[in-house]
Short mmCIF file of C-alpha atoms in Angstrom, two decimals:
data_model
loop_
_atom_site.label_atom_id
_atom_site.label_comp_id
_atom_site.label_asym_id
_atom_site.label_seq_id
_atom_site.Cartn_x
_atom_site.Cartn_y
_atom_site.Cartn_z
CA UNK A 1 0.00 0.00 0.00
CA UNK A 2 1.43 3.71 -0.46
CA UNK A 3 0.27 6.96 0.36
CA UNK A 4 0.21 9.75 -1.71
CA UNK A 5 2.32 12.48 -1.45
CA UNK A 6 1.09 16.02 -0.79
CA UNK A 7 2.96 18.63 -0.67
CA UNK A 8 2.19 21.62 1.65
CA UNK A 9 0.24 23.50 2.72
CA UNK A 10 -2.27 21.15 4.16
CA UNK A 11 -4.66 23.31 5.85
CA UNK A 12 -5.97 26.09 3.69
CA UNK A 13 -7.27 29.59 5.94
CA UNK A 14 -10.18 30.97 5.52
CA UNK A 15 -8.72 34.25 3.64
CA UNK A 16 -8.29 35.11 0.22
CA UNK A 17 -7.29 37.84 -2.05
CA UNK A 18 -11.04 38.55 -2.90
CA UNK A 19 -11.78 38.51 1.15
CA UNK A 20 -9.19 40.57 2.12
CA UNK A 21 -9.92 43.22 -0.70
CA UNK A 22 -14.46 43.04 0.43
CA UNK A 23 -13.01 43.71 3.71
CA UNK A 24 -10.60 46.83 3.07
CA UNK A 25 -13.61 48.00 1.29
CA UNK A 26 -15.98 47.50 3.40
CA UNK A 27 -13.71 49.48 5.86
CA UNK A 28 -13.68 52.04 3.76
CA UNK A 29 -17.81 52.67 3.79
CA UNK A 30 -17.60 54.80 7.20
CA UNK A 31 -15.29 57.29 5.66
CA UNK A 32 -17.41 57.33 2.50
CA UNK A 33 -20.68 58.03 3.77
CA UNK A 34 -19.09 60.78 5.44
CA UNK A 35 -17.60 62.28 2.80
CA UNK A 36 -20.93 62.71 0.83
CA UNK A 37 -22.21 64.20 3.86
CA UNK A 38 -19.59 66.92 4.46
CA UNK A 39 -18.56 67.06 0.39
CA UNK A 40 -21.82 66.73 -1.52
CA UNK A 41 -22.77 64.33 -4.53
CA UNK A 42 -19.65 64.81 -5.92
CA UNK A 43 -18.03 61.75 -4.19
CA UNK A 44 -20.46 59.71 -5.28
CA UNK A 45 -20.38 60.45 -9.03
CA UNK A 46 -15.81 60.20 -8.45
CA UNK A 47 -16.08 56.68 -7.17
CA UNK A 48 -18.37 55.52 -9.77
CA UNK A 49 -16.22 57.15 -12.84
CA UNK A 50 -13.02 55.48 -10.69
CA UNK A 51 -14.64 52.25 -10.69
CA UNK A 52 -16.45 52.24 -14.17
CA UNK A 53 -12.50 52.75 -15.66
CA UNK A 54 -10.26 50.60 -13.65
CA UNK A 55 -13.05 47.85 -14.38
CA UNK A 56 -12.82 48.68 -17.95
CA UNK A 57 -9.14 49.36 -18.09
CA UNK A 58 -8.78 45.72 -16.25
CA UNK A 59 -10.83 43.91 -18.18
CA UNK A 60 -9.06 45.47 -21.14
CA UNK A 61 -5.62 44.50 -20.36
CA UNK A 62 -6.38 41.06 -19.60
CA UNK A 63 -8.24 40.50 -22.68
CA UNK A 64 -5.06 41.43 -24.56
CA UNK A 65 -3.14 39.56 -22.69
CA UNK A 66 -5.20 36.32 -22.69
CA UNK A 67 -5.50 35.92 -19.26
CA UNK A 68 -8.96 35.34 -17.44
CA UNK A 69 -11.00 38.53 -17.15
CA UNK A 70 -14.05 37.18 -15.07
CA UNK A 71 -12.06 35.61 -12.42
CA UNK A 72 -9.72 38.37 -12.29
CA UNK A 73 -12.03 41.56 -12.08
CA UNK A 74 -14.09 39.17 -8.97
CA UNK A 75 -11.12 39.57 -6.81
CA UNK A 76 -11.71 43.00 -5.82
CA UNK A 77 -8.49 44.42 -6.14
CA UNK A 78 -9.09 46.93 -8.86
CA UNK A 79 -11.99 48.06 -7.21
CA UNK A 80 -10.41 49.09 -4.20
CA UNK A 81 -7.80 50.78 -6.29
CA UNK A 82 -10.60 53.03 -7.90
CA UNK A 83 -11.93 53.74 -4.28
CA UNK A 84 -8.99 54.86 -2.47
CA UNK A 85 -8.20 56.97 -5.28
CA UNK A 86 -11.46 58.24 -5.89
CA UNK A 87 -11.83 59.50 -2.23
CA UNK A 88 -8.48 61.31 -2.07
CA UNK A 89 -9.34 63.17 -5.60
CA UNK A 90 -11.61 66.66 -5.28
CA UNK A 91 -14.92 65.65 -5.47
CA UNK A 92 -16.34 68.36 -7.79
CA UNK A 93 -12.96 67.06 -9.57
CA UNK A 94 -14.17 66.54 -14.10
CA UNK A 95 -14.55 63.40 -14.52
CA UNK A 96 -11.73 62.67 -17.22
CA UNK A 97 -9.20 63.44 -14.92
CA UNK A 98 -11.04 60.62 -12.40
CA UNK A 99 -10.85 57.84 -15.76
CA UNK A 100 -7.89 59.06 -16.42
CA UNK A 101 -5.75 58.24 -12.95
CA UNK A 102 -8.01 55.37 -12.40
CA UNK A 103 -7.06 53.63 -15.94
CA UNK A 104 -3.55 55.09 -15.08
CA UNK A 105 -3.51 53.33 -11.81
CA UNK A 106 -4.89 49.88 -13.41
CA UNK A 107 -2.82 49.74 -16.44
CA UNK A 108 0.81 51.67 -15.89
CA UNK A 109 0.93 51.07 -12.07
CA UNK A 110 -0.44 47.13 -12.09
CA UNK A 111 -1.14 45.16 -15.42
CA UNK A 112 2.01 46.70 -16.87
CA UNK A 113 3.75 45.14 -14.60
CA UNK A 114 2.32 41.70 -14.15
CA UNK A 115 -1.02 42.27 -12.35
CA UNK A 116 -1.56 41.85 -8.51
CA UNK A 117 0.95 40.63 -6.77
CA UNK A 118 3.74 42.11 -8.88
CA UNK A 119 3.16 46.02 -9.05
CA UNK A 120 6.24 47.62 -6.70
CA UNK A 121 4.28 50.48 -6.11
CA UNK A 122 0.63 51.45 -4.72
CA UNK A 123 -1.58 51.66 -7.82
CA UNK A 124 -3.91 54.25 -6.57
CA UNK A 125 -0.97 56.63 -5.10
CA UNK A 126 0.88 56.24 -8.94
CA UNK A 127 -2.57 57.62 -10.37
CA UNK A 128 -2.59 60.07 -7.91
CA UNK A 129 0.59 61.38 -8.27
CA UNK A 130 0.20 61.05 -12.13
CA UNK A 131 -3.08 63.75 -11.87
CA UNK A 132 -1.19 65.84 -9.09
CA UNK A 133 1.69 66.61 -11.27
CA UNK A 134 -0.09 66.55 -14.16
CA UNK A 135 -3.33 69.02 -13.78
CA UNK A 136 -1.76 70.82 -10.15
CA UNK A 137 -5.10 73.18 -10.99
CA UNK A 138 -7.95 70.66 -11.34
CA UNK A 139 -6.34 68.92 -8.42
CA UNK A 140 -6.06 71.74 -5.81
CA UNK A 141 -9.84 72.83 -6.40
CA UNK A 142 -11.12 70.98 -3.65
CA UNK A 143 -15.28 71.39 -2.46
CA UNK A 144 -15.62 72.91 0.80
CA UNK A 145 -17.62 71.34 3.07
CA UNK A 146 -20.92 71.44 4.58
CA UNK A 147 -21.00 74.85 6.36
CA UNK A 148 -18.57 76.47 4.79
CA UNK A 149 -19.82 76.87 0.94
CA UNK A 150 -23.21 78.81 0.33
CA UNK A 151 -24.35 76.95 -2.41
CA UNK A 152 -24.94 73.05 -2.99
CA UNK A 153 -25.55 70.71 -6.08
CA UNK A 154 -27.56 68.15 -6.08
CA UNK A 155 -26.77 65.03 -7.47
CA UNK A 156 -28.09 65.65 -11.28
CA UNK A 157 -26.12 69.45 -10.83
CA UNK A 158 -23.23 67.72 -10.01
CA UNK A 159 -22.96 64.96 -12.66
CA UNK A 160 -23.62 67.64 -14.85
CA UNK A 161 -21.02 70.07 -13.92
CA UNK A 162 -18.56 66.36 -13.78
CA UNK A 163 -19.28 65.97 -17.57
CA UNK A 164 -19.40 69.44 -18.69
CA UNK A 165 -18.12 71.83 -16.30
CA UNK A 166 -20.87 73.87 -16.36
CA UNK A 167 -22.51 75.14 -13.52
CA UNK A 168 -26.15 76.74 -12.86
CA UNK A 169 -25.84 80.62 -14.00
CA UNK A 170 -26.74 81.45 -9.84
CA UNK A 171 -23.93 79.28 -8.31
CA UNK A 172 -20.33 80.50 -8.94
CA UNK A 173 -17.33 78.42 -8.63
CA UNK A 174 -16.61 80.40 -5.42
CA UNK A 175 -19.70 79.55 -3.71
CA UNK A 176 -18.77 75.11 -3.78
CA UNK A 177 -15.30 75.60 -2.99
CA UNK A 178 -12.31 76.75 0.13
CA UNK A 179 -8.75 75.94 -0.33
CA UNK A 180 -7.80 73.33 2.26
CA UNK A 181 -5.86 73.13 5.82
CA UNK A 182 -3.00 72.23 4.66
CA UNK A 183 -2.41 74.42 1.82
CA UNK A 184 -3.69 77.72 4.05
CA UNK A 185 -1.10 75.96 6.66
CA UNK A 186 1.33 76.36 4.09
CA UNK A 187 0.54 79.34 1.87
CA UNK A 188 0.66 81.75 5.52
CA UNK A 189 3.38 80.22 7.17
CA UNK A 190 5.27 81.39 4.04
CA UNK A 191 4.10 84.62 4.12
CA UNK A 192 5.49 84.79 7.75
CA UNK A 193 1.82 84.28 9.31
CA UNK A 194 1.73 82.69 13.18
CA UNK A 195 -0.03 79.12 13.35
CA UNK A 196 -2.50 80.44 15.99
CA UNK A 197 -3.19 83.58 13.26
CA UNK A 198 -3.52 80.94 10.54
CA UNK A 199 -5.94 79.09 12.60
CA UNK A 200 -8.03 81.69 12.90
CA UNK A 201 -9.96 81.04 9.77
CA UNK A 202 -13.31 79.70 9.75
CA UNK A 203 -11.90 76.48 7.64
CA UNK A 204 -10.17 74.81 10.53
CA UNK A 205 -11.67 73.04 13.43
CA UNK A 206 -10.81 72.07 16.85
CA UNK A 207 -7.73 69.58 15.68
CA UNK A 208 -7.38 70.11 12.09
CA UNK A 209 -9.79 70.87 9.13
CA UNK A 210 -13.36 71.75 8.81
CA UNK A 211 -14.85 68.31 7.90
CA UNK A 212 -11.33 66.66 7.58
CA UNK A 213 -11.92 66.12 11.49
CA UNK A 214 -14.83 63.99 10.61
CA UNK A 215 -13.66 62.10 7.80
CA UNK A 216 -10.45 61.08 9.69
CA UNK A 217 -11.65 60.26 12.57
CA UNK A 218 -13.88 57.70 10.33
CA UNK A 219 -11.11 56.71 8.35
CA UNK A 220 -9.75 55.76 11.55
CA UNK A 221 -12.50 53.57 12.68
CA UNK A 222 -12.54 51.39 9.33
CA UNK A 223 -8.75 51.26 10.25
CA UNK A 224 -9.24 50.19 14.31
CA UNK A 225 -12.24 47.64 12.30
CA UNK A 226 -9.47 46.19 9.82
CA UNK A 227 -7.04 45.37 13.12
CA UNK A 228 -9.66 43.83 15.11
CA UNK A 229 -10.28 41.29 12.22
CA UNK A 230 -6.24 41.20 11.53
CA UNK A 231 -6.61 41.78 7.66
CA UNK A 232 -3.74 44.00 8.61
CA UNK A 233 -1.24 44.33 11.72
CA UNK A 234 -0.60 47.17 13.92
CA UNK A 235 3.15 47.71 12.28
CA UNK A 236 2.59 50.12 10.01
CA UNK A 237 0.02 52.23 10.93
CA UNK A 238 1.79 52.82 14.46
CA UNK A 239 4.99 53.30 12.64
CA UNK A 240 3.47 56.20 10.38
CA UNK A 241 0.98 57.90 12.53
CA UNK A 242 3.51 57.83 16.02
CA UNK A 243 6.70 58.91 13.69
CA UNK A 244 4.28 61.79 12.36
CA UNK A 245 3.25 62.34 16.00
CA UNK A 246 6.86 62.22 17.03
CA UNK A 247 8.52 64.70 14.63
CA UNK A 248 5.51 67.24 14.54
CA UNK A 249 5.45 67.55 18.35
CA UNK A 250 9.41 67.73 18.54
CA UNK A 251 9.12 70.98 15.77
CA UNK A 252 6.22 72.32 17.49
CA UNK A 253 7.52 72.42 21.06
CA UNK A 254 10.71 74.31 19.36
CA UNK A 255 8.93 76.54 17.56
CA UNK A 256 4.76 76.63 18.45
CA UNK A 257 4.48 79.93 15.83
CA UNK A 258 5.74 78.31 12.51
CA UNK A 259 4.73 74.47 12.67
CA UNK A 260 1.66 73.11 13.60
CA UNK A 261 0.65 70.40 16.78
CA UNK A 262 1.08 66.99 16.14
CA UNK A 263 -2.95 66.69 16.03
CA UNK A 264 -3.50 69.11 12.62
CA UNK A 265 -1.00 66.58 11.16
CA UNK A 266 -2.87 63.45 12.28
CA UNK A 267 -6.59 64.91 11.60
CA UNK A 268 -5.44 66.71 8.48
CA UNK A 269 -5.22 65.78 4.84
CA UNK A 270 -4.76 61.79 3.99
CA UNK A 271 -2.22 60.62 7.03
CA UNK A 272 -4.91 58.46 8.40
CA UNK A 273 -6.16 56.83 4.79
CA UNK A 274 -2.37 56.65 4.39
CA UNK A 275 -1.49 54.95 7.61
CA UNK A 276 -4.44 52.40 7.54
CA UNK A 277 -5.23 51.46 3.76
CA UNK A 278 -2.42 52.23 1.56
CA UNK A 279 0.53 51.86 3.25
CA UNK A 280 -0.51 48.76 4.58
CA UNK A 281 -0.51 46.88 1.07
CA UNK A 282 1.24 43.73 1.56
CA UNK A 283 2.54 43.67 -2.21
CA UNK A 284 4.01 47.55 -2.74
CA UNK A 285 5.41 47.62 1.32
CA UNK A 286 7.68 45.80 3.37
CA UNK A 287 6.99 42.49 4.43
CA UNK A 288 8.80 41.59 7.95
CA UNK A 289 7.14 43.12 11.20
CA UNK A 290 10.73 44.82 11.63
CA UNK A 291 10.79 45.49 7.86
CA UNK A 292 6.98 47.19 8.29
CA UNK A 293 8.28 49.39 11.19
CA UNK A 294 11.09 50.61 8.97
CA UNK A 295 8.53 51.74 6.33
CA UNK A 296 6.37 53.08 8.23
CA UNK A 297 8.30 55.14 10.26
CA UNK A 298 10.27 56.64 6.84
CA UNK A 299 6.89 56.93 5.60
CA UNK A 300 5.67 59.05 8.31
CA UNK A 301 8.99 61.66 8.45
CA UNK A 302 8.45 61.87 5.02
CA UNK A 303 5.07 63.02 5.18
CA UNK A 304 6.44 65.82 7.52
CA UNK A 305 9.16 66.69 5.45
CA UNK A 306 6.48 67.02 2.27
CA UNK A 307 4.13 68.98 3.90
CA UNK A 308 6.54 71.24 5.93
CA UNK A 309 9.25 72.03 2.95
CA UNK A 310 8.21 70.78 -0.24
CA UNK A 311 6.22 71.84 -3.00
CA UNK A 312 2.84 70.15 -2.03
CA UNK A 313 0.74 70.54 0.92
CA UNK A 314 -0.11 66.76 1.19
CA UNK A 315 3.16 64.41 1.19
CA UNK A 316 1.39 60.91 1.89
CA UNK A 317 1.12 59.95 -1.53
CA UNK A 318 4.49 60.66 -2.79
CA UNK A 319 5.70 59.28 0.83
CA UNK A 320 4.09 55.57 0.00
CA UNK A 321 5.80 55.74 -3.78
CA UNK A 322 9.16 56.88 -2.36
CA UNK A 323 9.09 53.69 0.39
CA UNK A 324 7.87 51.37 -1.86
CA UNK A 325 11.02 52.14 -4.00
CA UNK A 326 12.65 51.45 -0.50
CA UNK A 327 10.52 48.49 0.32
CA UNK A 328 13.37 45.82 -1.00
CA UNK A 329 16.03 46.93 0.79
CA UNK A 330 14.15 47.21 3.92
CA UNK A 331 13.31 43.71 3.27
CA UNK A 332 16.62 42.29 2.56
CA UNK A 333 17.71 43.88 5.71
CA UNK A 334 15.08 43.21 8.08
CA UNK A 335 14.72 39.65 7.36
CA UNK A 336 14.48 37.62 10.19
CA UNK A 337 16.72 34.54 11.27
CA UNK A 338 15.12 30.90 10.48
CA UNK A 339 16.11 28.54 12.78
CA UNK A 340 18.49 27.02 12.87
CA UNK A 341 20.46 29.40 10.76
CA UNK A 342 22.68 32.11 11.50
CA UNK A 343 21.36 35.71 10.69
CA UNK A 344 22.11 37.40 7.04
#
């Protein structure tokens, strides 16, 4: 009599690629519904543009490639690429420049490359960065939200003014959009403005933005949900959020007039989507629990360094795409002993 021979693993887990990707999204639902409360319609009609081209743009690729489109397009990962770009775009944003970094992210940033699993960087931070650099004007125009802009579209209005950019003869631009936290942050600290002058303006709250309170503090929710299931690990959102923490309160305690508290960083901009949903991708980032430590923590200085000297007033997205050029070497050097073995 023999036995067959089977080779491991024996015992399959319950998660898979398509699990994993339901679950980031479903994470992501808090942040969303807030979003179209505080930014209007506009949200709505970005994710479905997102989604509608990275679908497309998937399905597409795979065709030409003769690989299995069905099967592929079920696993969720391209549409959780269109949604975490579509939430960090403007959402009265047209919507070619939505298809645009959403068949950008799909194509250039993953098929291009070999599809998931092979992409070195973040596909929705490439198309991102791609539109940022790109269209800096379309991409700065952000809505203001609820309370602070004296006119609102409804949803028709705003699919409208998506497709056209036309918008009803009694609403000017003026009246659906502010400029942002961080950019006012940045603008009047250059023009030798105090923070506590700065803050001053009806656009910030009681830690960071108007709105940008709300949505981060629901961003971190789906992030505190995604732990408590462990589709990720605490690694690197500690590492990016406490090495933001660390290096805004150190420049703040120096000089309280000319950088801002550790808490504007943290409820501010797209350090908390950042921390919790992008950074966190187990193919673009570092792998080991040291090695996720190390990015995370470069990730989160970088951020600081972005928004406090360089040219943009949000730094997380060219912070991932800088670390996941870093990711390998982290990983080579962070890799832990197998026993048995000596280390390196």
């Amino acid at each position: 009599m023999t036995n067959p021979v089977i080779s491991s693993p024996h015992i399959h887990g319950p998660a898979n690629v398509s699990n994993v990707m339901l679950r980031v999204a479903y994470a992501l639902l808090p942040a969303i519904a807030g979003s179209l409360w505080l930014f209007g319609w506009g949200v709505l009609v970005n994710l479905l543009v997102a989604i509608t081209a990275a679908l497309a743009s998937e399905a597409a690729v795979l065709a030409l490639r003769r690989r299995p489109v069905l099967i592929t397009l079920r696993d969720g990962s391209a549409l959780l690429t269109a949604m975490l770009l579509a939430i960090a775009l403007p959402p009265l944003a047209p919507w070619w420049l939505v298809a645009v970094g959403s068949a950008f992210a799909i194509v250039f940033a993953k098929q291009l490359y070999g599809g998931l699993g092979f992409n070195p960087f973040n596909p929705a931070m490439a198309g991102y960065v791609l539109l940022l650099v790109s269209f800096p004007q379309e991409m700065t125009s952000w809505a203001a939200p609820a309370g602070l802009r004296s006119a609102d579209l409804g949803l028709v209005q705003t699919l409208l003014y998506s497709l056209s950019g036309t918008l009803p003869t009694d609403i000017p631009p003026d009246a659906l959009t502010s400029a942002t936290v961080l950019d006012t942050m940045k603008v009047q600290l250059g023009m030798a403005h105090t923070v506590n002058e700065i803050r001053n303006s009806p656009i910030f709250g009681h830690l960071g933005g108007q709105g940008w309170e709300v949505i981060n503090g629901l961003v971190l929710l789906g992030g505190l949900w995604l732990l408590w299931r462990r589709v990720i690990t605490w690694h690197v959102p500690v590492a990016v959020l406490g090495s933001l923490a660390l290096i805004a309160t150190l420049f703040h305690l120096i000089a309280p007039e000319h950088y801002a508290g550790p808490l504007f960083h943290l409820a501010s901009g797209g350090a908390m989507l950042g921390a919790f949903f992008i950074a966190t991708d187990p193919v673009s980032g570092a792998t080991s629990p040291r090695g996720q430590l190390v990015f995370g923590i470069g990730m989160g200085l970088l951020i600081f360094v972005i928004r406090t000297w360089g040219g943009f007033p949000d730094g997380v997205a060219f912070a991932v795409l800088l670390m996941n050029m870093a990711a390998p070497t982290i990983d080579y050097y962070t890799q832990p002993r197998v026993y048995g073995h000596n280390r390196g």
